[in-house]
mmCIF file of C-alpha atoms and ligand atoms in Angstrom:
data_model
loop_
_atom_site.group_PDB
_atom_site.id
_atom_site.type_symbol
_atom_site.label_atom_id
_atom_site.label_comp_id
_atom_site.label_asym_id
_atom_site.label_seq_id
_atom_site.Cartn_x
_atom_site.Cartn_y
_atom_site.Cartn_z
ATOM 1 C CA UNK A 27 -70.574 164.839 -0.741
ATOM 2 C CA UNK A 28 -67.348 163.362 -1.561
ATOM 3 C CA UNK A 29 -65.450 164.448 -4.371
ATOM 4 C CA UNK A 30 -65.908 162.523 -7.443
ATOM 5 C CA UNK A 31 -62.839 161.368 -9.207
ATOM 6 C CA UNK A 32 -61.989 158.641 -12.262
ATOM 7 C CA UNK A 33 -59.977 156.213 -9.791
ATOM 8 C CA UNK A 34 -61.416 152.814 -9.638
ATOM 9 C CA UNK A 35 -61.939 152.052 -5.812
ATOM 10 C CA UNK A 36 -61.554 148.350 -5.625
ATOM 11 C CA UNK A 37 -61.762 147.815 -1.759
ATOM 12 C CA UNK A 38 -62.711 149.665 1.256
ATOM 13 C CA UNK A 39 -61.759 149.006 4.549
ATOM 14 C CA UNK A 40 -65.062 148.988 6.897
ATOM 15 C CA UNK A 41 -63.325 149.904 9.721
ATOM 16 C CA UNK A 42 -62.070 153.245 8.305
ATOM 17 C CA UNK A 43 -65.477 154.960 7.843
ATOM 18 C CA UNK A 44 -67.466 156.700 10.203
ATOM 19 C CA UNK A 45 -70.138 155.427 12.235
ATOM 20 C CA UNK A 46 -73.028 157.017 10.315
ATOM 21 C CA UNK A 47 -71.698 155.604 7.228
ATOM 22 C CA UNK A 48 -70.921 152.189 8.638
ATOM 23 C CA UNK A 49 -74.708 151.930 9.764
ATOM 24 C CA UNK A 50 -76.091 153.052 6.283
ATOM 25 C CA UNK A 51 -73.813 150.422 4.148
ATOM 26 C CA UNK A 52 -74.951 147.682 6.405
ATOM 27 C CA UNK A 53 -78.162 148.575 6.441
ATOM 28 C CA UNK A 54 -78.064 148.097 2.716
ATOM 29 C CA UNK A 55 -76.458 145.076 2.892
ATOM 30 C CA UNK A 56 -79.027 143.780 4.979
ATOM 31 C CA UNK A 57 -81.598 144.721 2.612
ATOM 32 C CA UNK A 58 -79.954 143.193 0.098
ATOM 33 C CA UNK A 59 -79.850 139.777 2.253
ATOM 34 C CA UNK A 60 -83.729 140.025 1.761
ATOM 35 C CA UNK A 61 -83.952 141.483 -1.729
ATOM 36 C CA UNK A 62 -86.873 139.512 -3.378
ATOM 37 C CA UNK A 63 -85.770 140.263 -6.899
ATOM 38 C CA UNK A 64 -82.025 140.302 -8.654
ATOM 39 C CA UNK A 65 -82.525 144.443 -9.968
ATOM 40 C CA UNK A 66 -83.662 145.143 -6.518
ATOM 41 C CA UNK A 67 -80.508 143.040 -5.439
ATOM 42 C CA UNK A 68 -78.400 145.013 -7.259
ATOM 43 C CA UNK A 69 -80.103 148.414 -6.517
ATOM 44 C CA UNK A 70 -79.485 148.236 -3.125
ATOM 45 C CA UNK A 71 -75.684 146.919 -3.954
ATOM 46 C CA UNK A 72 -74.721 149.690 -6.030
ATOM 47 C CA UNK A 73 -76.171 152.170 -3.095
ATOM 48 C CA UNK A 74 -74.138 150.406 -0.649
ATOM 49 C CA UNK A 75 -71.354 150.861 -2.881
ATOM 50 C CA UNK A 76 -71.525 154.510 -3.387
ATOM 51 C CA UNK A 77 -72.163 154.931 0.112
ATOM 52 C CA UNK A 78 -68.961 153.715 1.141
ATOM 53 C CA UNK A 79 -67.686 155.368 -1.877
ATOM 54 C CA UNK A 80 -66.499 152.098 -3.785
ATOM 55 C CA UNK A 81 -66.579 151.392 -7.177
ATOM 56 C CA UNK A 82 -68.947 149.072 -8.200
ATOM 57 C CA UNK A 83 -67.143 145.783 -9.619
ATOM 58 C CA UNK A 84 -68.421 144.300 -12.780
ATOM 59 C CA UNK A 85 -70.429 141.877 -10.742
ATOM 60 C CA UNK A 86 -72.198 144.267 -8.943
ATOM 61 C CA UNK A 87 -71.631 142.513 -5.777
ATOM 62 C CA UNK A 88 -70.089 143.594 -2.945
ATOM 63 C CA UNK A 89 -69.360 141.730 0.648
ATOM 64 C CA UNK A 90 -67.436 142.700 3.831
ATOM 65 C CA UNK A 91 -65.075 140.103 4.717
ATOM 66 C CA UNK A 92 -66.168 137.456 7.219
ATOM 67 C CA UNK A 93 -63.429 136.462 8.152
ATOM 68 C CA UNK A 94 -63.150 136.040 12.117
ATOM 69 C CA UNK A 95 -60.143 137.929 12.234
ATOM 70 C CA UNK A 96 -60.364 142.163 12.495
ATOM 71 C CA UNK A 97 -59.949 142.361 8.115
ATOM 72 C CA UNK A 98 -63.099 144.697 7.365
ATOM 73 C CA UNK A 99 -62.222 144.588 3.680
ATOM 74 C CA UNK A 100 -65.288 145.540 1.655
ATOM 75 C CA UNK A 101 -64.406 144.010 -1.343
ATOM 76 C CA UNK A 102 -65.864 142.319 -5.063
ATOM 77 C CA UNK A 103 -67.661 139.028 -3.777
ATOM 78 C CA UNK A 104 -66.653 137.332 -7.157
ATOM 79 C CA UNK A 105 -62.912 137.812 -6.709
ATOM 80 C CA UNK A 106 -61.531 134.589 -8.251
ATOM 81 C CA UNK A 107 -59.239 134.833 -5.140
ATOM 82 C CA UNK A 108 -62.355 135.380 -2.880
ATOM 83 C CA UNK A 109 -63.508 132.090 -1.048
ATOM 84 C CA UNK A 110 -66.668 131.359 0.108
ATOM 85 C CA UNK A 111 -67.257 130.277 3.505
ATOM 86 C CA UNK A 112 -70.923 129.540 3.268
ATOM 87 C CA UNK A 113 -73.210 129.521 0.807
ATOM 88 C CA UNK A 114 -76.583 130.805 1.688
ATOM 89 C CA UNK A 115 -79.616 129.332 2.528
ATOM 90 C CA UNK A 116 -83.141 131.692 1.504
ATOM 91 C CA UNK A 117 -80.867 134.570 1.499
ATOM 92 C CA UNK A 118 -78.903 136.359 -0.902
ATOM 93 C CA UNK A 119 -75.381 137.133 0.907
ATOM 94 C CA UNK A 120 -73.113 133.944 1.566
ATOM 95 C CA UNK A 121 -70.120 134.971 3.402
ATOM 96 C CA UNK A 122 -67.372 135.470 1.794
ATOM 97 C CA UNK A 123 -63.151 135.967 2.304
ATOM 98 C CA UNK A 124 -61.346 138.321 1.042
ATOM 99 C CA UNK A 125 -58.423 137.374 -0.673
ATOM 100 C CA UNK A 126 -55.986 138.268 1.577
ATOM 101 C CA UNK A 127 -57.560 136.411 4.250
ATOM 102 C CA UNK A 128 -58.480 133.229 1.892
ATOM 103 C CA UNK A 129 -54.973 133.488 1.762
ATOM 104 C CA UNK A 130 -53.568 133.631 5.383
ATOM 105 C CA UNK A 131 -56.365 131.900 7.439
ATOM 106 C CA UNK A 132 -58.746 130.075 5.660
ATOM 107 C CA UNK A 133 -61.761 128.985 6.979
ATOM 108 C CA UNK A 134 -64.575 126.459 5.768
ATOM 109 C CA UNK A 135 -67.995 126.323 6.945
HETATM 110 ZN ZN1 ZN B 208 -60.344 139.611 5.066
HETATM 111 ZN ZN1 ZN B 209 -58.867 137.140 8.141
#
């Protein structure tokens, strides 16, 4: 287990973790796409979180950038910064840029 320390982890870059670890967080997040309920929503957020060994924002949502350029930010989804592609339709994960991206190549739906 990683070592647990005080300093707020704000992003993660998806590309840095291992394989294993890159299959269980999107696993999660795929579970969270279908989460009937919000707690359940925000069970499997927080796991996916911890996995990847981020700090959970306030929001308790988390989203990998999808941008269509190589960023694999994992980062808050409710970033005032953030901008949403694409809301969803049935499902609970839009998709989402990270700021950095919203910022250099924008994309709308
Ligand atoms: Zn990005
Ligand atoms: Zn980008």
């Amino acid at each position: 287990m990683a070592v647990m320390t005080h300093a707020r982890i704000d992003t993660v870059d998806y590309r840095d973790l291992p394989t294993d670890i890159q299959d269980t967080f999107d696993e999660l997040m795929e579970q969270a796409d279908e989460a009937g309920t919000n707690d359940h929503f925000l069970t499997l957020m927080a796991r996916a979180a911890a996995t990847i060994g981020m700090t959970l924002p306030p929001s308790g949502d988390i989203r990998r950038c999808a941008c269509s350029c190589v960023c694999g930010l994992v980062f808050d989804a409710e970033h005032p910064d953030a901008h949403v592609i694409e809301w969803t339709g049935g499902y609970n994960l839009g998709r989402v840029q990270c700021p950095t991206c919203a910022d250099h190549h924008r994309e709308t739906a």
